[in-house]
């Protein structure tokens, strides 16, 4: 993004932020929901990423219709969270307590009583930027480590200004380790995220498939015996929020530090999985959650012809060798393709011929009309 474009974007954000701060909060959230719904229909690539992530994580417990409804809700919730950020000056002026209710303040007090600081562990869910209000609401120094948007420094500074407005001290990644240790030694609160570990994270099970998770909080907790309190912010039907601070995680310790990191990271993931099962649309599924997975799913479609099945199985055996060389495990699933009845199967052949000409007809949702439910 050019400096001119970035400058225009920042000015636009400030302009709309000033407008929405003058409008009733409920009205602003209503506009955000409409914008989120428009985003669902217009941003096809992002919609596909969200839907794929939800299918991988929840297809065992949720129907196809549920997945599509959840995808819409993810877009609406994200737009509302961005609106919360724009309205932060107004929220501060009126008093944080009118918008956010803090639960579990005693857990913060008990953790800080040990004198080793406190780590808040969160995931990118709900209005996570509003979670920065916890420092102001409990009258205690609060620090967050925010990844810098190197390609858009002005936008990055604008976002950090909003975070400071909420009462947080922003620690840049470059000096993060030194500043985090200083803050913990001063018995302050540090907020870190568990998800989006990227290349430097460790792969642990997340809804049945490995995903890369950040280990910074767990390593600090193990090394400095700092309490790690999971944090979750949840939007109510009224548009207000409940910010929950849970009791510290019980960390497993042994002789192998790297093994301890993996075990405790998995425990933390399991904790948030339980919450996400109840509130899946609160999570930000927009990024490729399973990009750094150690597993590869391979699907064999069985058309009830033995020769075809054997050819597919032979190809899969060769593929498993390639996956092993890349450090991945192949998870093989075979699905029998069953049509609703013979007439539908013959109609499907005609549809395939037409779809070769009219590309817009090639949508997986069309299969719903031809295949039995389990096959689809």
Tab-separated table of C-alpha atoms in Angstrom:
chain	number	residue	atom	x	y	z
A	1	UNK	CA	0.000	0.000	0.000
A	2	UNK	CA	1.372	3.430	-0.964
A	3	UNK	CA	1.777	6.189	1.624
A	4	UNK	CA	-0.992	8.170	-0.098
A	5	UNK	CA	-3.410	5.235	0.034
A	6	UNK	CA	-2.504	4.469	3.630
A	7	UNK	CA	-2.955	8.112	4.628
A	8	UNK	CA	-6.367	8.166	2.964
A	9	UNK	CA	-7.366	4.950	4.757
A	10	UNK	CA	-6.339	6.328	8.163
A	11	UNK	CA	-8.222	9.570	7.555
A	12	UNK	CA	-11.286	7.597	6.471
A	13	UNK	CA	-11.179	5.480	9.629
A	14	UNK	CA	-10.871	8.595	11.807
A	15	UNK	CA	-13.701	10.294	9.899
A	16	UNK	CA	-16.146	7.413	10.321
A	17	UNK	CA	-14.976	6.900	13.890
A	18	UNK	CA	-15.913	10.502	14.703
A	19	UNK	CA	-19.350	10.022	13.105
A	20	UNK	CA	-20.144	6.748	14.884
A	21	UNK	CA	-19.041	8.196	18.231
A	22	UNK	CA	-21.857	10.742	17.827
A	23	UNK	CA	-24.486	8.141	16.976
A	24	UNK	CA	-26.300	5.882	19.458
A	25	UNK	CA	-24.180	2.798	20.153
A	26	UNK	CA	-26.979	0.372	19.246
A	27	UNK	CA	-27.552	2.151	15.918
A	28	UNK	CA	-23.846	1.914	15.095
A	29	UNK	CA	-23.844	-1.821	15.814
A	30	UNK	CA	-26.863	-2.210	13.522
A	31	UNK	CA	-24.898	-0.598	10.694
A	32	UNK	CA	-21.945	-2.871	11.476
A	33	UNK	CA	-24.140	-5.977	11.159
A	34	UNK	CA	-25.335	-4.819	7.732
A	35	UNK	CA	-21.748	-4.142	6.624
A	36	UNK	CA	-20.721	-7.576	7.897
A	37	UNK	CA	-23.502	-9.236	5.913
A	38	UNK	CA	-22.447	-7.345	2.779
A	39	UNK	CA	-18.892	-8.531	3.390
A	40	UNK	CA	-20.149	-12.116	3.541
A	41	UNK	CA	-21.710	-11.850	0.088
A	42	UNK	CA	-19.011	-9.710	-1.554
A	43	UNK	CA	-15.781	-11.173	-0.123
A	44	UNK	CA	-15.975	-14.635	-1.674
A	45	UNK	CA	-12.334	-15.594	-0.950
A	46	UNK	CA	-12.589	-14.719	2.739
A	47	UNK	CA	-15.973	-16.446	2.930
A	48	UNK	CA	-14.407	-19.614	1.517
A	49	UNK	CA	-11.569	-19.529	4.092
A	50	UNK	CA	-14.004	-19.100	6.995
A	51	UNK	CA	-16.280	-21.855	5.734
A	52	UNK	CA	-13.419	-24.315	5.202
A	53	UNK	CA	-12.053	-23.656	8.709
A	54	UNK	CA	-15.485	-24.151	10.269
A	55	UNK	CA	-16.035	-27.371	8.318
A	56	UNK	CA	-12.703	-28.803	9.469
A	57	UNK	CA	-13.357	-27.832	13.094
A	58	UNK	CA	-17.076	-28.440	13.487
A	59	UNK	CA	-18.410	-30.682	10.695
A	60	UNK	CA	-18.708	-33.606	13.129
A	61	UNK	CA	-21.128	-31.723	15.388
A	62	UNK	CA	-22.679	-29.163	13.017
A	63	UNK	CA	-24.792	-29.580	9.898
A	64	UNK	CA	-24.053	-27.975	6.536
A	65	UNK	CA	-26.769	-25.378	7.189
A	66	UNK	CA	-25.250	-24.598	10.611
A	67	UNK	CA	-21.842	-24.028	9.018
A	68	UNK	CA	-23.276	-21.543	6.511
A	69	UNK	CA	-25.196	-19.683	9.232
A	70	UNK	CA	-22.092	-19.562	11.429
A	71	UNK	CA	-20.056	-18.172	8.524
A	72	UNK	CA	-22.498	-15.272	8.172
A	73	UNK	CA	-22.388	-14.669	11.907
A	74	UNK	CA	-18.555	-14.606	11.874
A	75	UNK	CA	-18.666	-11.739	9.343
A	76	UNK	CA	-21.283	-9.845	11.366
A	77	UNK	CA	-19.378	-10.289	14.629
A	78	UNK	CA	-16.111	-9.133	13.078
A	79	UNK	CA	-17.779	-5.967	11.733
A	80	UNK	CA	-19.262	-5.308	15.178
A	81	UNK	CA	-15.845	-5.770	16.799
A	82	UNK	CA	-14.342	-3.218	14.420
A	83	UNK	CA	-17.200	-0.854	15.253
A	84	UNK	CA	-16.389	-1.292	18.964
A	85	UNK	CA	-12.851	-0.151	18.201
A	86	UNK	CA	-14.076	2.954	16.343
A	87	UNK	CA	-16.419	3.791	19.225
A	88	UNK	CA	-13.714	3.379	21.879
A	89	UNK	CA	-13.377	7.161	22.521
A	90	UNK	CA	-17.107	7.294	23.252
A	91	UNK	CA	-16.961	4.159	25.403
A	92	UNK	CA	-14.152	5.699	27.457
A	93	UNK	CA	-15.981	8.995	27.831
A	94	UNK	CA	-19.177	7.342	29.073
A	95	UNK	CA	-17.297	4.932	31.345
A	96	UNK	CA	-16.044	1.487	30.459
A	97	UNK	CA	-18.408	-0.193	32.928
A	98	UNK	CA	-21.432	0.786	30.815
A	99	UNK	CA	-20.170	-1.314	27.914
A	100	UNK	CA	-18.005	-4.017	29.516
A	101	UNK	CA	-18.655	-6.055	32.658
A	102	UNK	CA	-15.569	-7.566	34.271
A	103	UNK	CA	-15.941	-11.028	35.824
A	104	UNK	CA	-13.203	-12.807	37.760
A	105	UNK	CA	-11.464	-9.738	39.189
A	106	UNK	CA	-10.570	-11.845	42.228
A	107	UNK	CA	-8.519	-14.126	39.968
A	108	UNK	CA	-6.406	-11.125	38.942
A	109	UNK	CA	-5.936	-10.097	42.574
A	110	UNK	CA	-4.933	-13.596	43.652
A	111	UNK	CA	-2.487	-13.995	40.760
A	112	UNK	CA	-0.792	-10.652	41.394
A	113	UNK	CA	-0.535	-11.415	45.111
A	114	UNK	CA	2.275	-13.848	44.260
A	115	UNK	CA	4.402	-10.897	43.093
A	116	UNK	CA	5.455	-12.545	39.822
A	117	UNK	CA	3.185	-10.620	37.502
A	118	UNK	CA	0.296	-12.120	35.605
A	119	UNK	CA	-0.077	-13.348	32.027
A	120	UNK	CA	-3.435	-13.031	30.324
A	121	UNK	CA	-3.785	-15.702	27.654
A	122	UNK	CA	-6.321	-14.999	24.894
A	123	UNK	CA	-7.290	-16.015	21.383
A	124	UNK	CA	-8.482	-13.785	18.554
A	125	UNK	CA	-12.154	-13.897	19.406
A	126	UNK	CA	-14.906	-11.408	20.119
A	127	UNK	CA	-13.898	-7.769	20.494
A	128	UNK	CA	-10.401	-8.697	21.651
A	129	UNK	CA	-9.265	-5.076	21.385
A	130	UNK	CA	-11.852	-4.199	24.063
A	131	UNK	CA	-10.166	-6.731	26.330
A	132	UNK	CA	-7.467	-4.069	26.749
A	133	UNK	CA	-9.927	-2.276	29.036
A	134	UNK	CA	-9.183	-4.763	31.799
A	135	UNK	CA	-6.137	-2.763	32.944
A	136	UNK	CA	-8.187	0.397	33.387
A	137	UNK	CA	-11.067	-1.482	35.013
A	138	UNK	CA	-8.865	-3.135	37.654
A	139	UNK	CA	-6.537	-0.110	38.096
A	140	UNK	CA	-3.359	-2.044	37.382
A	141	UNK	CA	-0.584	-1.589	34.767
A	142	UNK	CA	-1.470	-3.579	31.664
A	143	UNK	CA	0.750	-4.405	28.673
A	144	UNK	CA	0.022	-5.970	25.305
A	145	UNK	CA	2.405	-7.270	22.663
A	146	UNK	CA	1.071	-6.170	19.280
A	147	UNK	CA	2.443	-7.409	15.983
A	148	UNK	CA	3.482	-4.479	13.832
A	149	UNK	CA	1.947	-3.954	10.397
A	150	UNK	CA	5.267	-3.245	8.686
A	151	UNK	CA	3.704	-2.474	5.310
A	152	UNK	CA	1.282	0.048	6.835
A	153	UNK	CA	3.097	1.916	9.652
A	154	UNK	CA	0.522	4.744	9.860
A	155	UNK	CA	-2.354	2.320	10.204
A	156	UNK	CA	-0.332	0.392	12.774
A	157	UNK	CA	0.152	3.555	14.849
A	158	UNK	CA	-3.556	4.396	14.576
A	159	UNK	CA	-4.489	0.974	15.973
A	160	UNK	CA	-1.936	1.355	18.779
A	161	UNK	CA	-3.455	4.743	19.671
A	162	UNK	CA	-6.817	3.046	20.154
A	163	UNK	CA	-5.156	0.433	22.369
A	164	UNK	CA	-3.476	3.114	24.479
A	165	UNK	CA	-6.833	4.852	24.768
A	166	UNK	CA	-8.094	1.710	26.500
A	167	UNK	CA	-5.300	2.040	29.053
A	168	UNK	CA	-2.806	-0.463	27.642
A	169	UNK	CA	0.902	-0.022	27.137
A	170	UNK	CA	1.868	-1.368	23.700
A	171	UNK	CA	5.080	-3.391	23.497
A	172	UNK	CA	6.556	-3.671	19.977
A	173	UNK	CA	7.775	-7.157	18.964
A	174	UNK	CA	11.385	-5.992	18.553
A	175	UNK	CA	11.870	-5.363	22.273
A	176	UNK	CA	9.131	-7.726	23.440
A	177	UNK	CA	11.182	-10.228	25.462
A	178	UNK	CA	13.081	-7.595	27.437
A	179	UNK	CA	9.964	-5.484	28.087
A	180	UNK	CA	7.858	-8.500	29.065
A	181	UNK	CA	10.423	-9.647	31.642
A	182	UNK	CA	10.630	-6.089	33.017
A	183	UNK	CA	6.841	-5.899	33.322
A	184	UNK	CA	6.573	-9.262	35.072
A	185	UNK	CA	9.333	-8.319	37.523
A	186	UNK	CA	7.362	-5.152	38.270
A	187	UNK	CA	4.292	-7.364	38.978
A	188	UNK	CA	2.372	-6.031	35.993
A	189	UNK	CA	-0.090	-7.732	33.630
A	190	UNK	CA	1.003	-8.967	30.207
A	191	UNK	CA	-1.490	-10.031	27.537
A	192	UNK	CA	-0.407	-12.661	25.004
A	193	UNK	CA	-2.292	-14.676	22.402
A	194	UNK	CA	-2.287	-18.443	22.043
A	195	UNK	CA	-3.367	-18.844	18.437
A	196	UNK	CA	-1.705	-17.938	15.135
A	197	UNK	CA	1.657	-19.463	16.022
A	198	UNK	CA	2.851	-19.353	12.405
A	199	UNK	CA	6.164	-20.943	11.458
A	200	UNK	CA	7.575	-20.520	14.989
A	201	UNK	CA	4.664	-22.150	16.797
A	202	UNK	CA	4.180	-25.772	17.786
A	203	UNK	CA	1.586	-28.047	16.143
A	204	UNK	CA	-1.056	-29.244	18.602
A	205	UNK	CA	-4.509	-30.712	18.135
A	206	UNK	CA	-7.182	-28.093	17.503
A	207	UNK	CA	-10.643	-29.531	16.861
A	208	UNK	CA	-9.251	-32.810	15.568
A	209	UNK	CA	-6.474	-31.487	13.338
A	210	UNK	CA	-3.071	-30.052	14.213
A	211	UNK	CA	-2.633	-26.285	14.022
A	212	UNK	CA	0.312	-24.031	14.905
A	213	UNK	CA	-0.035	-22.330	18.291
A	214	UNK	CA	2.135	-19.701	19.971
A	215	UNK	CA	4.145	-20.882	22.986
A	216	UNK	CA	5.373	-17.563	24.396
A	217	UNK	CA	2.983	-17.435	27.353
A	218	UNK	CA	3.576	-21.074	28.313
A	219	UNK	CA	7.375	-20.707	28.164
A	220	UNK	CA	7.259	-17.599	30.373
A	221	UNK	CA	4.917	-19.285	32.836
A	222	UNK	CA	7.194	-22.317	33.123
A	223	UNK	CA	10.403	-20.313	33.424
A	224	UNK	CA	9.268	-17.586	35.860
A	225	UNK	CA	6.378	-19.425	37.607
A	226	UNK	CA	4.087	-16.624	36.463
A	227	UNK	CA	0.341	-17.373	36.728
A	228	UNK	CA	-1.370	-17.685	33.322
A	229	UNK	CA	-5.028	-16.654	33.402
A	230	UNK	CA	-7.161	-17.425	30.335
A	231	UNK	CA	-9.246	-14.434	29.207
A	232	UNK	CA	-12.421	-14.456	27.135
A	233	UNK	CA	-14.596	-11.542	25.997
A	234	UNK	CA	-18.153	-12.310	24.968
A	235	UNK	CA	-20.799	-10.139	23.304
A	236	UNK	CA	-24.271	-10.167	24.823
A	237	UNK	CA	-27.549	-9.797	22.905
A	238	UNK	CA	-27.749	-6.204	24.139
A	239	UNK	CA	-24.459	-5.419	22.356
A	240	UNK	CA	-22.572	-5.080	25.635
A	241	UNK	CA	-19.701	-7.359	26.631
A	242	UNK	CA	-18.683	-9.635	29.463
A	243	UNK	CA	-14.920	-9.862	29.989
A	244	UNK	CA	-14.095	-13.052	31.885
A	245	UNK	CA	-10.780	-13.690	33.629
A	246	UNK	CA	-10.456	-17.354	34.629
A	247	UNK	CA	-8.293	-18.867	37.391
A	248	UNK	CA	-4.674	-19.628	36.415
A	249	UNK	CA	-3.939	-22.742	34.386
A	250	UNK	CA	-2.287	-25.630	36.215
A	251	UNK	CA	0.984	-26.217	34.360
A	252	UNK	CA	2.536	-29.649	33.972
A	253	UNK	CA	6.269	-29.730	34.730
A	254	UNK	CA	8.762	-32.515	34.032
A	255	UNK	CA	12.356	-33.140	32.999
A	256	UNK	CA	11.907	-32.201	29.319
A	257	UNK	CA	11.099	-28.494	28.884
A	258	UNK	CA	10.109	-28.826	25.216
A	259	UNK	CA	7.734	-31.659	26.038
A	260	UNK	CA	6.272	-29.559	28.870
A	261	UNK	CA	5.701	-26.692	26.446
A	262	UNK	CA	3.767	-28.942	24.058
A	263	UNK	CA	1.718	-30.603	26.822
A	264	UNK	CA	0.742	-27.295	28.418
A	265	UNK	CA	0.034	-25.613	25.091
A	266	UNK	CA	-2.328	-28.487	24.286
A	267	UNK	CA	-4.024	-28.033	27.669
A	268	UNK	CA	-4.533	-24.334	26.980
A	269	UNK	CA	-5.958	-25.111	23.537
A	270	UNK	CA	-8.385	-27.618	25.071
A	271	UNK	CA	-9.565	-24.923	27.491
A	272	UNK	CA	-10.441	-22.528	24.681
A	273	UNK	CA	-11.904	-25.325	22.549
A	274	UNK	CA	-14.559	-25.862	25.197
A	275	UNK	CA	-15.590	-22.203	24.995
A	276	UNK	CA	-15.412	-22.072	21.202
A	277	UNK	CA	-17.715	-25.077	20.930
A	278	UNK	CA	-20.385	-22.957	22.614
A	279	UNK	CA	-19.516	-19.701	20.810
A	280	UNK	CA	-17.902	-20.670	17.467
A	281	UNK	CA	-18.959	-17.482	15.647
A	282	UNK	CA	-16.969	-15.360	18.103
A	283	UNK	CA	-13.641	-16.641	16.770
A	284	UNK	CA	-11.810	-14.948	13.895
A	285	UNK	CA	-11.735	-17.768	11.350
A	286	UNK	CA	-10.541	-15.462	8.545
A	287	UNK	CA	-6.925	-16.646	8.525
A	288	UNK	CA	-5.806	-20.111	7.427
A	289	UNK	CA	-5.965	-21.789	10.824
A	290	UNK	CA	-4.498	-25.071	9.574
A	291	UNK	CA	-1.856	-23.641	7.245
A	292	UNK	CA	1.002	-25.137	9.261
A	293	UNK	CA	-0.691	-28.424	10.130
A	294	UNK	CA	1.340	-31.623	10.256
A	295	UNK	CA	-1.546	-33.551	8.750
A	296	UNK	CA	-2.873	-33.773	5.212
A	297	UNK	CA	-6.406	-34.996	4.564
A	298	UNK	CA	-6.777	-37.209	1.502
A	299	UNK	CA	-10.257	-38.068	0.251
A	300	UNK	CA	-10.916	-41.081	-1.986
A	301	UNK	CA	-14.236	-41.036	-3.822
A	302	UNK	CA	-15.478	-44.584	-4.369
A	303	UNK	CA	-17.799	-44.830	-7.386
A	304	UNK	CA	-18.466	-48.540	-6.668
A	305	UNK	CA	-16.059	-49.620	-9.415
A	306	UNK	CA	-13.345	-51.810	-7.928
A	307	UNK	CA	-10.749	-50.938	-10.559
A	308	UNK	CA	-11.131	-47.209	-9.955
A	309	UNK	CA	-10.844	-47.696	-6.184
A	310	UNK	CA	-7.650	-49.754	-6.503
A	311	UNK	CA	-6.077	-47.115	-8.780
A	312	UNK	CA	-6.909	-44.397	-6.235
A	313	UNK	CA	-5.493	-46.431	-3.358
A	314	UNK	CA	-2.260	-46.999	-5.301
A	315	UNK	CA	-1.952	-43.271	-5.988
A	316	UNK	CA	-2.511	-42.563	-2.291
A	317	UNK	CA	0.315	-44.925	-1.291
A	318	UNK	CA	2.698	-42.925	-3.484
A	319	UNK	CA	1.332	-39.697	-2.051
A	320	UNK	CA	1.911	-40.888	1.534
A	321	UNK	CA	5.631	-41.305	0.752
A	322	UNK	CA	5.812	-37.717	-0.509
A	323	UNK	CA	3.928	-36.456	2.563
A	324	UNK	CA	6.245	-38.319	4.931
A	325	UNK	CA	9.246	-36.716	3.253
A	326	UNK	CA	7.614	-33.325	3.896
A	327	UNK	CA	7.099	-34.219	7.564
A	328	UNK	CA	3.349	-34.716	7.290
A	329	UNK	CA	0.980	-37.556	8.021
A	330	UNK	CA	-1.690	-38.494	5.519
A	331	UNK	CA	-5.187	-39.079	6.919
A	332	UNK	CA	-7.080	-41.177	4.388
A	333	UNK	CA	-10.875	-41.173	4.169
A	334	UNK	CA	-12.868	-43.182	1.639
A	335	UNK	CA	-16.402	-42.057	0.825
A	336	UNK	CA	-18.831	-44.030	-1.300
A	337	UNK	CA	-20.581	-41.761	-3.796
A	338	UNK	CA	-24.288	-42.584	-3.527
A	339	UNK	CA	-26.902	-40.820	-5.626
A	340	UNK	CA	-30.461	-40.382	-4.373
A	341	UNK	CA	-31.718	-42.719	-7.100
A	342	UNK	CA	-30.827	-43.857	-10.615
A	343	UNK	CA	-32.730	-41.090	-12.439
A	344	UNK	CA	-30.831	-38.467	-10.434
A	345	UNK	CA	-27.544	-40.152	-11.383
A	346	UNK	CA	-28.426	-39.904	-15.075
A	347	UNK	CA	-29.448	-36.258	-14.618
A	348	UNK	CA	-26.090	-35.606	-12.973
A	349	UNK	CA	-24.300	-36.770	-16.129
A	350	UNK	CA	-26.259	-34.175	-18.135
A	351	UNK	CA	-25.474	-31.502	-15.522
A	352	UNK	CA	-21.731	-32.260	-15.773
A	353	UNK	CA	-21.830	-31.803	-19.545
A	354	UNK	CA	-23.584	-28.442	-19.211
A	355	UNK	CA	-21.214	-27.340	-16.433
A	356	UNK	CA	-18.281	-27.798	-18.830
A	357	UNK	CA	-19.705	-24.894	-20.839
A	358	UNK	CA	-21.251	-22.733	-18.105
A	359	UNK	CA	-18.570	-22.380	-15.432
A	360	UNK	CA	-20.854	-20.602	-12.938
A	361	UNK	CA	-22.752	-23.883	-12.456
A	362	UNK	CA	-19.706	-25.579	-10.916
A	363	UNK	CA	-20.588	-25.150	-7.262
A	364	UNK	CA	-20.255	-27.804	-4.600
A	365	UNK	CA	-23.630	-26.861	-3.144
A	366	UNK	CA	-25.290	-28.264	-6.277
A	367	UNK	CA	-24.211	-31.749	-5.212
A	368	UNK	CA	-26.747	-31.521	-2.410
A	369	UNK	CA	-29.528	-32.109	-4.929
A	370	UNK	CA	-27.918	-35.216	-6.430
A	371	UNK	CA	-26.205	-37.079	-3.595
A	372	UNK	CA	-27.502	-38.762	-0.477
A	373	UNK	CA	-26.900	-36.713	2.627
A	374	UNK	CA	-24.023	-38.816	4.038
A	375	UNK	CA	-22.203	-38.773	0.690
A	376	UNK	CA	-22.602	-35.006	0.374
